[in-house]
mmCIF file of C-alpha atoms and ligand atoms in Angstrom:
data_model
loop_
_atom_site.group_PDB
_atom_site.id
_atom_site.type_symbol
_atom_site.label_atom_id
_atom_site.label_comp_id
_atom_site.label_asym_id
_atom_site.label_seq_id
_atom_site.Cartn_x
_atom_site.Cartn_y
_atom_site.Cartn_z
ATOM 1 C CA UNK A 29 9.980 -12.065 -21.847
ATOM 2 C CA UNK A 30 7.742 -10.245 -19.344
ATOM 3 C CA UNK A 31 4.814 -12.399 -18.296
ATOM 4 C CA UNK A 32 1.730 -10.874 -16.659
ATOM 5 C CA UNK A 33 1.150 -13.507 -14.012
ATOM 6 C CA UNK A 34 4.644 -14.698 -13.239
ATOM 7 C CA UNK A 35 5.086 -12.644 -10.057
ATOM 8 C CA UNK A 36 3.176 -11.140 -7.163
ATOM 9 C CA UNK A 37 2.260 -7.463 -7.218
ATOM 10 C CA UNK A 38 0.190 -7.646 -10.367
ATOM 11 C CA UNK A 39 -2.852 -5.976 -8.862
ATOM 12 C CA UNK A 40 -4.218 -4.650 -12.157
ATOM 13 C CA UNK A 41 -4.230 -8.097 -13.716
ATOM 14 C CA UNK A 42 -6.037 -9.641 -10.765
ATOM 15 C CA UNK A 43 -8.531 -6.757 -10.655
ATOM 16 C CA UNK A 44 -9.307 -7.176 -14.364
ATOM 17 C CA UNK A 45 -9.705 -10.947 -13.979
ATOM 18 C CA UNK A 46 -11.925 -10.769 -10.882
ATOM 19 C CA UNK A 47 -13.921 -7.590 -11.474
ATOM 20 C CA UNK A 48 -12.828 -6.223 -8.059
ATOM 21 C CA UNK A 49 -11.936 -2.490 -8.141
ATOM 22 C CA UNK A 50 -8.129 -2.206 -8.408
ATOM 23 C CA UNK A 51 -7.958 0.750 -6.009
ATOM 24 C CA UNK A 52 -9.722 -1.190 -3.248
ATOM 25 C CA UNK A 53 -7.332 -4.166 -3.264
ATOM 26 C CA UNK A 54 -4.819 -4.566 -0.423
ATOM 27 C CA UNK A 55 -1.762 -6.215 -1.954
ATOM 28 C CA UNK A 56 -0.230 -9.023 0.103
ATOM 29 C CA UNK A 57 1.255 -10.605 -3.011
ATOM 30 C CA UNK A 58 4.360 -8.387 -3.354
ATOM 31 C CA UNK A 59 6.825 -8.356 -0.464
ATOM 32 C CA UNK A 60 7.335 -4.625 -0.065
ATOM 33 C CA UNK A 61 8.089 -2.749 3.159
ATOM 34 C CA UNK A 62 4.722 -1.172 4.195
ATOM 35 C CA UNK A 63 6.497 1.856 5.710
ATOM 36 C CA UNK A 64 6.781 3.158 2.139
ATOM 37 C CA UNK A 65 9.901 4.805 0.786
ATOM 38 C CA UNK A 66 12.302 6.408 3.302
ATOM 39 C CA UNK A 67 11.336 10.015 4.170
ATOM 40 C CA UNK A 68 14.880 11.115 3.248
ATOM 41 C CA UNK A 69 14.322 9.789 -0.274
ATOM 42 C CA UNK A 70 10.872 11.385 -0.541
ATOM 43 C CA UNK A 71 12.468 14.756 0.297
ATOM 44 C CA UNK A 72 15.382 14.222 -2.079
ATOM 45 C CA UNK A 73 13.032 13.318 -4.948
ATOM 46 C CA UNK A 74 10.863 16.384 -4.334
ATOM 47 C CA UNK A 75 13.925 18.609 -4.582
ATOM 48 C CA UNK A 76 15.479 17.067 -7.689
ATOM 49 C CA UNK A 77 12.873 17.059 -10.449
ATOM 50 C CA UNK A 78 15.462 18.743 -12.688
ATOM 51 C CA UNK A 79 17.347 15.418 -12.824
ATOM 52 C CA UNK A 80 14.737 14.312 -15.370
ATOM 53 C CA UNK A 81 16.037 16.989 -17.729
ATOM 54 C CA UNK A 82 19.572 15.531 -17.913
ATOM 55 C CA UNK A 83 21.069 12.169 -18.853
ATOM 56 C CA UNK A 84 22.288 10.200 -15.846
ATOM 57 C CA UNK A 85 26.036 9.405 -15.681
ATOM 58 C CA UNK A 86 26.205 6.278 -17.898
ATOM 59 C CA UNK A 87 28.770 4.796 -15.490
ATOM 60 C CA UNK A 88 26.763 5.743 -12.347
ATOM 61 C CA UNK A 89 30.023 6.565 -10.585
ATOM 62 C CA UNK A 90 28.497 8.177 -7.498
ATOM 63 C CA UNK A 91 26.028 5.332 -7.055
ATOM 64 C CA UNK A 92 28.703 2.642 -7.401
ATOM 65 C CA UNK A 93 30.998 4.499 -5.000
ATOM 66 C CA UNK A 94 28.187 4.716 -2.414
ATOM 67 C CA UNK A 95 27.366 1.009 -2.705
ATOM 68 C CA UNK A 96 31.065 0.105 -2.509
ATOM 69 C CA UNK A 97 31.497 2.220 0.637
ATOM 70 C CA UNK A 98 28.447 0.504 2.151
ATOM 71 C CA UNK A 99 30.009 -2.924 1.689
ATOM 72 C CA UNK A 100 33.653 -1.887 2.173
ATOM 73 C CA UNK A 101 34.712 -3.252 -1.227
ATOM 74 C CA UNK A 102 36.167 -1.744 -4.414
ATOM 75 C CA UNK A 103 33.682 0.006 -6.730
ATOM 76 C CA UNK A 104 34.980 -2.225 -9.556
ATOM 77 C CA UNK A 105 33.268 -5.171 -7.816
ATOM 78 C CA UNK A 106 29.830 -3.601 -8.148
ATOM 79 C CA UNK A 107 27.332 -3.309 -10.982
ATOM 80 C CA UNK A 108 24.010 -1.609 -10.285
ATOM 81 C CA UNK A 109 20.967 -2.475 -12.359
ATOM 82 C CA UNK A 110 17.331 -1.737 -13.041
ATOM 83 C CA UNK A 111 16.317 -3.932 -10.113
ATOM 84 C CA UNK A 112 18.063 -7.206 -9.320
ATOM 85 C CA UNK A 113 16.062 -8.526 -12.269
ATOM 86 C CA UNK A 114 18.285 -6.789 -14.822
ATOM 87 C CA UNK A 115 21.325 -8.372 -13.174
ATOM 88 C CA UNK A 116 19.806 -11.858 -13.348
ATOM 89 C CA UNK A 117 19.554 -11.360 -17.122
ATOM 90 C CA UNK A 118 23.135 -10.019 -17.219
ATOM 91 C CA UNK A 119 24.366 -13.122 -15.398
ATOM 92 C CA UNK A 120 22.417 -15.349 -17.788
ATOM 93 C CA UNK A 121 24.441 -13.760 -20.598
ATOM 94 C CA UNK A 122 27.700 -14.678 -18.811
ATOM 95 C CA UNK A 123 26.411 -18.216 -18.345
ATOM 96 C CA UNK A 124 25.046 -18.753 -21.859
ATOM 97 C CA UNK A 125 24.996 -22.394 -22.949
ATOM 98 C CA UNK A 126 26.048 -23.644 -19.494
ATOM 99 C CA UNK A 127 24.395 -26.177 -17.196
ATOM 100 C CA UNK A 128 22.844 -24.514 -14.160
ATOM 101 C CA UNK A 129 21.444 -26.105 -11.007
ATOM 102 C CA UNK A 130 18.346 -24.345 -9.645
ATOM 103 C CA UNK A 131 16.596 -25.070 -6.364
ATOM 104 C CA UNK A 132 12.859 -25.509 -6.548
ATOM 105 C CA UNK A 133 10.640 -23.965 -5.448
ATOM 106 C CA UNK A 134 12.545 -20.776 -6.232
ATOM 107 C CA UNK A 135 12.284 -17.397 -7.932
ATOM 108 C CA UNK A 136 10.969 -17.947 -11.475
ATOM 109 C CA UNK A 137 13.061 -15.316 -13.219
ATOM 110 C CA UNK A 138 16.288 -17.383 -12.978
ATOM 111 C CA UNK A 139 14.911 -20.088 -15.229
ATOM 112 C CA UNK A 140 13.353 -17.625 -17.682
ATOM 113 C CA UNK A 141 16.609 -15.676 -18.026
ATOM 114 C CA UNK A 142 18.814 -18.772 -18.280
ATOM 115 C CA UNK A 143 16.599 -20.610 -20.761
ATOM 116 C CA UNK A 144 16.644 -17.463 -22.901
ATOM 117 C CA UNK A 145 20.441 -17.923 -23.085
ATOM 118 C CA UNK A 146 20.229 -21.618 -24.025
ATOM 119 C CA UNK A 147 21.335 -22.857 -20.614
ATOM 120 C CA UNK A 148 20.497 -26.395 -19.547
ATOM 121 C CA UNK A 149 18.580 -26.402 -16.274
ATOM 122 C CA UNK A 150 18.964 -29.103 -13.618
ATOM 123 C CA UNK A 151 16.610 -29.022 -10.667
ATOM 124 C CA UNK A 152 17.257 -29.729 -7.002
ATOM 125 C CA UNK A 153 13.930 -30.239 -5.251
ATOM 126 C CA UNK A 154 13.626 -28.823 -1.738
ATOM 127 C CA UNK A 155 11.560 -31.262 0.319
ATOM 128 C CA UNK A 156 8.544 -30.295 2.385
ATOM 129 C CA UNK A 157 9.528 -32.832 5.068
ATOM 130 C CA UNK A 158 12.805 -30.884 5.454
ATOM 131 C CA UNK A 159 10.826 -27.637 5.697
ATOM 132 C CA UNK A 160 12.124 -26.745 2.213
ATOM 133 C CA UNK A 161 15.633 -26.203 3.628
ATOM 134 C CA UNK A 162 18.581 -27.232 1.522
ATOM 135 C CA UNK A 163 20.697 -29.796 3.354
ATOM 136 C CA UNK A 164 24.030 -31.536 2.714
ATOM 137 C CA UNK A 165 22.398 -33.601 -0.099
ATOM 138 C CA UNK A 166 22.848 -30.455 -2.142
ATOM 139 C CA UNK A 167 26.633 -30.930 -1.898
ATOM 140 C CA UNK A 168 26.281 -34.309 -3.556
ATOM 141 C CA UNK A 169 24.187 -32.780 -6.344
ATOM 142 C CA UNK A 170 27.093 -30.478 -7.196
ATOM 143 C CA UNK A 171 28.942 -32.750 -9.553
ATOM 144 C CA UNK A 172 31.305 -32.207 -12.494
ATOM 145 C CA UNK A 173 28.403 -31.730 -14.961
ATOM 146 C CA UNK A 174 27.207 -28.560 -13.230
ATOM 147 C CA UNK A 175 28.675 -25.181 -14.280
ATOM 148 C CA UNK A 176 26.690 -22.919 -11.993
ATOM 149 C CA UNK A 177 24.457 -23.002 -8.915
ATOM 150 C CA UNK A 178 21.834 -20.366 -8.098
ATOM 151 C CA UNK A 179 20.896 -19.977 -4.419
ATOM 152 C CA UNK A 180 18.444 -17.575 -2.836
ATOM 153 C CA UNK A 181 18.714 -16.766 0.875
ATOM 154 C CA UNK A 182 16.234 -16.178 2.381
ATOM 155 C CA UNK A 183 14.494 -18.165 -0.319
ATOM 156 C CA UNK A 184 11.485 -16.874 -2.207
ATOM 157 C CA UNK A 185 8.782 -18.178 -1.701
ATOM 158 C CA UNK A 186 9.603 -20.444 1.260
ATOM 159 C CA UNK A 187 11.307 -17.788 3.412
ATOM 160 C CA UNK A 188 14.091 -20.049 4.725
ATOM 161 C CA UNK A 189 17.687 -18.919 5.222
ATOM 162 C CA UNK A 190 20.577 -21.162 4.244
ATOM 163 C CA UNK A 191 22.533 -22.004 7.395
ATOM 164 C CA UNK A 192 26.014 -20.384 7.453
ATOM 165 C CA UNK A 193 27.799 -23.766 7.842
ATOM 166 C CA UNK A 194 26.033 -25.214 4.824
ATOM 167 C CA UNK A 195 26.684 -22.047 2.843
ATOM 168 C CA UNK A 196 30.365 -22.345 3.610
ATOM 169 C CA UNK A 197 30.436 -26.003 2.571
ATOM 170 C CA UNK A 198 28.619 -25.166 -0.677
ATOM 171 C CA UNK A 199 31.054 -22.355 -1.404
ATOM 172 C CA UNK A 200 34.045 -24.668 -0.878
ATOM 173 C CA UNK A 201 32.565 -27.395 -3.050
ATOM 174 C CA UNK A 202 31.813 -24.886 -5.816
ATOM 175 C CA UNK A 203 35.389 -23.619 -5.650
ATOM 176 C CA UNK A 204 36.819 -27.156 -5.811
ATOM 177 C CA UNK A 205 34.710 -28.000 -8.852
ATOM 178 C CA UNK A 206 35.021 -24.570 -10.547
ATOM 179 C CA UNK A 207 31.265 -24.072 -10.297
ATOM 180 C CA UNK A 208 30.063 -20.478 -10.520
ATOM 181 C CA UNK A 209 27.914 -19.583 -7.520
ATOM 182 C CA UNK A 210 25.145 -16.978 -7.661
ATOM 183 C CA UNK A 211 23.674 -15.992 -4.283
ATOM 184 C CA UNK A 212 20.496 -13.929 -4.412
ATOM 185 C CA UNK A 213 20.171 -11.854 -1.229
ATOM 186 C CA UNK A 214 17.209 -9.752 -2.421
ATOM 187 C CA UNK A 215 15.581 -9.960 1.049
ATOM 188 C CA UNK A 216 18.739 -9.929 3.185
ATOM 189 C CA UNK A 217 18.234 -6.351 4.430
ATOM 190 C CA UNK A 218 15.178 -7.610 6.349
ATOM 191 C CA UNK A 219 17.236 -10.063 8.398
ATOM 192 C CA UNK A 220 18.580 -8.537 11.629
ATOM 193 C CA UNK A 221 22.295 -9.359 11.747
ATOM 194 C CA UNK A 222 21.951 -11.237 8.438
ATOM 195 C CA UNK A 223 25.242 -12.775 7.292
ATOM 196 C CA UNK A 224 25.937 -11.650 3.741
ATOM 197 C CA UNK A 225 28.089 -13.548 1.273
ATOM 198 C CA UNK A 226 29.452 -10.133 0.237
ATOM 199 C CA UNK A 227 31.682 -10.157 3.314
ATOM 200 C CA UNK A 228 33.435 -13.326 2.084
ATOM 201 C CA UNK A 229 34.010 -12.447 -1.562
ATOM 202 C CA UNK A 230 37.766 -11.802 -1.429
ATOM 203 C CA UNK A 231 39.493 -14.769 -3.016
ATOM 204 C CA UNK A 232 36.208 -16.164 -4.399
ATOM 205 C CA UNK A 233 36.052 -14.739 -7.946
ATOM 206 C CA UNK A 234 33.413 -17.149 -9.219
ATOM 207 C CA UNK A 235 30.773 -15.920 -6.757
ATOM 208 C CA UNK A 236 28.156 -13.300 -7.679
ATOM 209 C CA UNK A 237 25.877 -11.811 -5.030
ATOM 210 C CA UNK A 238 22.610 -10.149 -6.017
ATOM 211 C CA UNK A 239 20.966 -7.473 -3.897
ATOM 212 C CA UNK A 240 17.711 -5.586 -4.398
ATOM 213 C CA UNK A 241 16.795 -2.223 -2.907
ATOM 214 C CA UNK A 242 13.195 -2.393 -4.124
ATOM 215 C CA UNK A 243 11.795 -4.453 -1.259
ATOM 216 C CA UNK A 244 13.342 -3.130 1.949
ATOM 217 C CA UNK A 245 13.281 0.498 0.732
ATOM 218 C CA UNK A 246 9.835 0.138 -0.916
ATOM 219 C CA UNK A 247 10.817 1.382 -4.370
ATOM 220 C CA UNK A 248 9.711 -1.367 -6.786
ATOM 221 C CA UNK A 249 8.422 1.304 -9.157
ATOM 222 C CA UNK A 250 11.746 3.168 -9.197
ATOM 223 C CA UNK A 251 13.747 -0.091 -9.607
ATOM 224 C CA UNK A 252 17.254 -0.534 -8.228
ATOM 225 C CA UNK A 253 19.427 -3.521 -7.474
ATOM 226 C CA UNK A 254 23.096 -4.425 -7.694
ATOM 227 C CA UNK A 255 25.522 -7.273 -8.057
ATOM 228 C CA UNK A 256 28.803 -7.722 -6.182
ATOM 229 C CA UNK A 257 31.647 -9.959 -7.292
ATOM 230 C CA UNK A 258 35.406 -9.908 -6.806
ATOM 231 C CA UNK A 259 35.717 -10.919 -10.483
ATOM 232 C CA UNK A 260 36.257 -7.327 -11.613
ATOM 233 C CA UNK A 261 36.760 -8.471 -15.220
ATOM 234 C CA UNK A 262 33.373 -10.158 -15.407
ATOM 235 C CA UNK A 263 31.760 -7.100 -13.813
ATOM 236 C CA UNK A 264 33.501 -4.841 -16.364
ATOM 237 C CA UNK A 265 32.356 -7.031 -19.277
ATOM 238 C CA UNK A 266 28.762 -6.802 -18.126
ATOM 239 C CA UNK A 267 29.090 -3.058 -17.599
ATOM 240 C CA UNK A 268 30.375 -2.622 -21.150
ATOM 241 C CA UNK A 269 27.672 -4.640 -22.891
ATOM 242 C CA UNK A 270 24.804 -2.881 -21.097
ATOM 243 C CA UNK A 271 22.633 -0.482 -23.048
ATOM 244 C CA UNK A 272 23.312 2.997 -21.591
ATOM 245 C CA UNK A 273 21.105 4.577 -18.895
ATOM 246 C CA UNK A 274 19.055 1.525 -17.865
ATOM 247 C CA UNK A 275 18.864 3.030 -14.344
ATOM 248 C CA UNK A 276 16.864 6.242 -14.302
ATOM 249 C CA UNK A 277 18.280 9.293 -12.522
ATOM 250 C CA UNK A 278 15.819 9.054 -9.601
ATOM 251 C CA UNK A 279 16.617 5.397 -8.936
ATOM 252 C CA UNK A 280 20.344 6.217 -8.998
ATOM 253 C CA UNK A 281 19.699 9.033 -6.541
ATOM 254 C CA UNK A 282 17.745 6.610 -4.333
ATOM 255 C CA UNK A 283 20.808 4.385 -4.074
ATOM 256 C CA UNK A 284 22.889 7.348 -2.938
ATOM 257 C CA UNK A 285 20.349 8.385 -0.278
ATOM 258 C CA UNK A 286 18.604 5.399 1.315
ATOM 259 C CA UNK A 287 21.612 3.615 2.763
ATOM 260 C CA UNK A 288 22.205 6.615 5.031
ATOM 261 C CA UNK A 289 18.672 6.624 6.488
ATOM 262 C CA UNK A 290 19.415 4.929 9.799
ATOM 263 C CA UNK A 291 16.047 6.010 11.306
ATOM 264 C CA UNK A 292 14.158 4.295 8.505
ATOM 265 C CA UNK A 293 16.264 1.154 8.860
ATOM 266 C CA UNK A 294 15.612 1.075 12.618
ATOM 267 C CA UNK A 295 11.856 1.724 12.189
ATOM 268 C CA UNK A 296 11.631 -0.985 9.535
ATOM 269 C CA UNK A 297 13.328 -3.585 11.714
ATOM 270 C CA UNK A 298 11.092 -2.632 14.632
ATOM 271 C CA UNK A 299 7.959 -2.978 12.464
ATOM 272 C CA UNK A 300 9.141 -6.348 11.158
ATOM 273 C CA UNK A 301 9.996 -7.712 14.580
ATOM 274 C CA UNK A 302 6.484 -6.910 15.849
ATOM 275 C CA UNK A 303 4.432 -7.761 12.786
ATOM 276 C CA UNK A 304 6.338 -10.889 11.803
ATOM 277 C CA UNK A 305 5.508 -12.356 15.227
ATOM 278 C CA UNK A 306 1.908 -11.083 15.088
ATOM 279 C CA UNK A 307 1.070 -12.438 11.633
ATOM 280 C CA UNK A 308 2.949 -15.703 12.067
ATOM 281 C CA UNK A 309 1.202 -16.411 15.383
ATOM 282 C CA UNK A 310 -2.193 -15.548 13.898
ATOM 283 C CA UNK A 311 -1.707 -17.746 10.835
ATOM 284 C CA UNK A 312 -0.201 -20.569 12.864
ATOM 285 C CA UNK A 313 -3.286 -20.629 15.085
ATOM 286 C CA UNK A 314 -5.495 -21.497 12.086
ATOM 287 C CA UNK A 315 -5.814 -25.302 11.990
ATOM 288 C CA UNK A 316 -6.515 -25.215 8.237
ATOM 289 C CA UNK A 317 -3.007 -23.903 7.517
ATOM 290 C CA UNK A 318 0.477 -25.328 7.768
ATOM 291 C CA UNK A 319 2.732 -22.311 8.191
ATOM 292 C CA UNK A 320 6.501 -22.068 7.895
ATOM 293 C CA UNK A 321 8.333 -19.759 10.290
ATOM 294 C CA UNK A 322 9.532 -16.750 8.282
ATOM 295 C CA UNK A 323 13.045 -15.308 8.266
ATOM 296 C CA UNK A 324 12.113 -12.193 6.303
ATOM 297 C CA UNK A 325 9.066 -10.061 5.451
ATOM 298 C CA UNK A 326 6.844 -12.740 3.930
ATOM 299 C CA UNK A 327 5.183 -15.924 5.144
ATOM 300 C CA UNK A 328 4.757 -19.159 3.225
ATOM 301 C CA UNK A 329 1.936 -21.558 4.028
ATOM 302 C CA UNK A 330 -0.053 -24.512 2.791
ATOM 303 C CA UNK A 331 -3.828 -24.713 2.918
ATOM 304 C CA UNK A 332 -4.850 -28.115 4.279
ATOM 305 C CA UNK A 333 -8.458 -27.857 3.062
ATOM 306 C CA UNK A 334 -8.422 -29.627 -0.297
ATOM 307 C CA UNK A 335 -9.763 -27.728 -3.283
ATOM 308 C CA UNK A 336 -10.101 -24.356 -1.558
ATOM 309 C CA UNK A 337 -9.164 -21.404 -3.821
ATOM 310 C CA UNK A 338 -7.901 -19.138 -1.035
ATOM 311 C CA UNK A 339 -6.632 -16.481 -3.415
ATOM 312 C CA UNK A 340 -10.043 -16.152 -5.105
ATOM 313 C CA UNK A 341 -11.950 -16.212 -1.809
ATOM 314 C CA UNK A 342 -9.754 -13.505 -0.249
ATOM 315 C CA UNK A 343 -9.873 -11.375 -3.382
ATOM 316 C CA UNK A 344 -13.637 -11.148 -2.917
ATOM 317 C CA UNK A 345 -12.803 -9.524 0.436
ATOM 318 C CA UNK A 346 -10.382 -7.110 -1.265
ATOM 319 C CA UNK A 347 -7.149 -8.913 -0.294
ATOM 320 C CA UNK A 348 -4.694 -10.205 -2.875
ATOM 321 C CA UNK A 349 -2.360 -12.996 -1.761
ATOM 322 C CA UNK A 350 0.232 -14.816 -3.868
ATOM 323 C CA UNK A 351 -0.802 -18.225 -5.113
ATOM 324 C CA UNK A 352 2.324 -20.375 -5.455
ATOM 325 C CA UNK A 353 0.694 -22.716 -7.984
ATOM 326 C CA UNK A 354 3.086 -21.597 -10.733
ATOM 327 C CA UNK A 355 6.281 -22.309 -8.761
ATOM 328 C CA UNK A 356 8.079 -25.450 -9.919
ATOM 329 C CA UNK A 357 7.620 -28.087 -7.220
ATOM 330 C CA UNK A 358 4.501 -26.512 -5.655
ATOM 331 C CA UNK A 359 0.761 -26.714 -6.309
ATOM 332 C CA UNK A 360 -2.355 -24.603 -5.768
ATOM 333 C CA UNK A 361 -2.376 -25.482 -2.043
ATOM 334 C CA UNK A 362 0.621 -23.218 -1.344
ATOM 335 C CA UNK A 363 0.511 -19.463 -0.794
ATOM 336 C CA UNK A 364 2.800 -16.597 0.190
ATOM 337 C CA UNK A 365 1.754 -13.409 1.969
ATOM 338 C CA UNK A 366 3.704 -10.219 2.601
ATOM 339 C CA UNK A 367 3.861 -8.985 6.183
ATOM 340 C CA UNK A 368 2.169 -5.596 6.190
ATOM 341 C CA UNK A 369 1.179 -3.107 8.889
ATOM 342 C CA UNK A 370 -0.870 -4.158 11.890
ATOM 343 C CA UNK A 371 -4.256 -3.055 10.484
ATOM 344 C CA UNK A 372 -3.744 -4.917 7.196
ATOM 345 C CA UNK A 373 -2.357 -8.007 8.919
ATOM 346 C CA UNK A 374 -5.362 -8.084 11.226
ATOM 347 C CA UNK A 375 -7.647 -7.734 8.192
ATOM 348 C CA UNK A 376 -5.967 -10.720 6.563
ATOM 349 C CA UNK A 377 -6.370 -12.860 9.680
ATOM 350 C CA UNK A 378 -10.044 -11.849 10.035
ATOM 351 C CA UNK A 379 -10.679 -12.600 6.373
ATOM 352 C CA UNK A 380 -9.061 -16.039 6.664
ATOM 353 C CA UNK A 381 -11.081 -16.871 9.789
ATOM 354 C CA UNK A 382 -14.221 -15.938 7.869
ATOM 355 C CA UNK A 383 -13.244 -18.137 4.900
ATOM 356 C CA UNK A 384 -12.544 -21.139 7.142
ATOM 357 C CA UNK A 385 -15.703 -20.588 9.208
ATOM 358 C CA UNK A 386 -17.783 -20.816 6.024
ATOM 359 C CA UNK A 387 -15.670 -23.381 4.157
HETATM 360 C C1 PLP B 18 14.356 -13.604 -4.866
HETATM 361 C C2 PLP B 18 14.218 -12.396 -5.733
HETATM 362 N N1 PLP B 18 15.286 -11.956 -6.407
HETATM 363 C C3 PLP B 18 15.215 -10.877 -7.197
HETATM 364 C C4 PLP B 18 14.027 -10.197 -7.357
HETATM 365 C C5 PLP B 18 13.991 -8.993 -8.248
HETATM 366 O O1 PLP B 18 13.899 -7.821 -7.529
HETATM 367 P P1 PLP B 18 13.953 -6.392 -8.169
HETATM 368 O O2 PLP B 18 12.658 -5.733 -7.853
HETATM 369 O O3 PLP B 18 15.124 -5.706 -7.527
HETATM 370 O O4 PLP B 18 14.157 -6.547 -9.649
HETATM 371 C C6 PLP B 18 12.883 -10.626 -6.683
HETATM 372 C C7 PLP B 18 11.602 -9.927 -6.839
HETATM 373 O O5 PLP B 18 10.577 -10.341 -6.360
HETATM 374 C C8 PLP B 18 12.990 -11.759 -5.843
HETATM 375 O O6 PLP B 18 11.933 -12.228 -5.161
#
């Protein structure tokens, strides 16, 4: 199931393939908050090593209660998981044998999980001339043959949000046609004032919202995500079929701590506001790139110089960016970079200028 090169963040693999020292690589390929984990969590972890000596609560009651309080919904609507990834595989189990519409380009794990459960995949291609934004044509693609639609907002890798009006129209159409709707909001915490589908779940039982805490709170190695749905029965079924203890005690603790760290949330938004503008402006000024305006903490672009292996050329300068060649609907001309701190972002811009000056 796990594939070495499917995602960004695989620094070891790229170091082994290129011969560049792993420790010297700056990773722009995984979209993780460069502020690192919240200081409140760092302190809590340092004080709770003894948690490793006990089994976590198999029902994760405190964690679910904290997440429920955060969203103002019943705890029975929530299932936490070992990253949002575990929940994608849980949902694939619910959807086994069904026909699912996926938007491309999109996050690869949906297809892998669904195909593993014998789902039939239909594809809706996002068009470059529409800036990879879904538009009302998507409503027409939602016909009687479709059992489920997966959406990701903001979308990985293109970084575009789905407009609230369109989201509402999609939700209504799905309800009319009894289509299950999965909305992946893994990057929603990065959007100031971001409108979450979680706030509209009452009365929409066939909607499942995915959230990840690994990106905004910089804990991809701890792993924590959750799903919210007002279909308490479906949530309970998934809870019951789970192997016990898939969330380690420190990840569960993280979920109880990080949502209270208002200073970290404020600092993160401040960093993103400054560095999103800085990196976007710098990339946009490079005539060799076509850059899409980001909504979240990563930037998607196309290299207009044919045949240039930007990932390989930047790796020689110690910078790893995400090639989007393995996304359905994209090719080797497309890349995605995480927005990092000012020094790293400047290094990326300098490195790109150097590549284009020589290329
Ligand atoms: C759109 C999207 N959804 C879900 C995930 C999974 O995140 P997690 O680290 O919580 O498993 C990712 C990870 O990159 C992602 O990009």
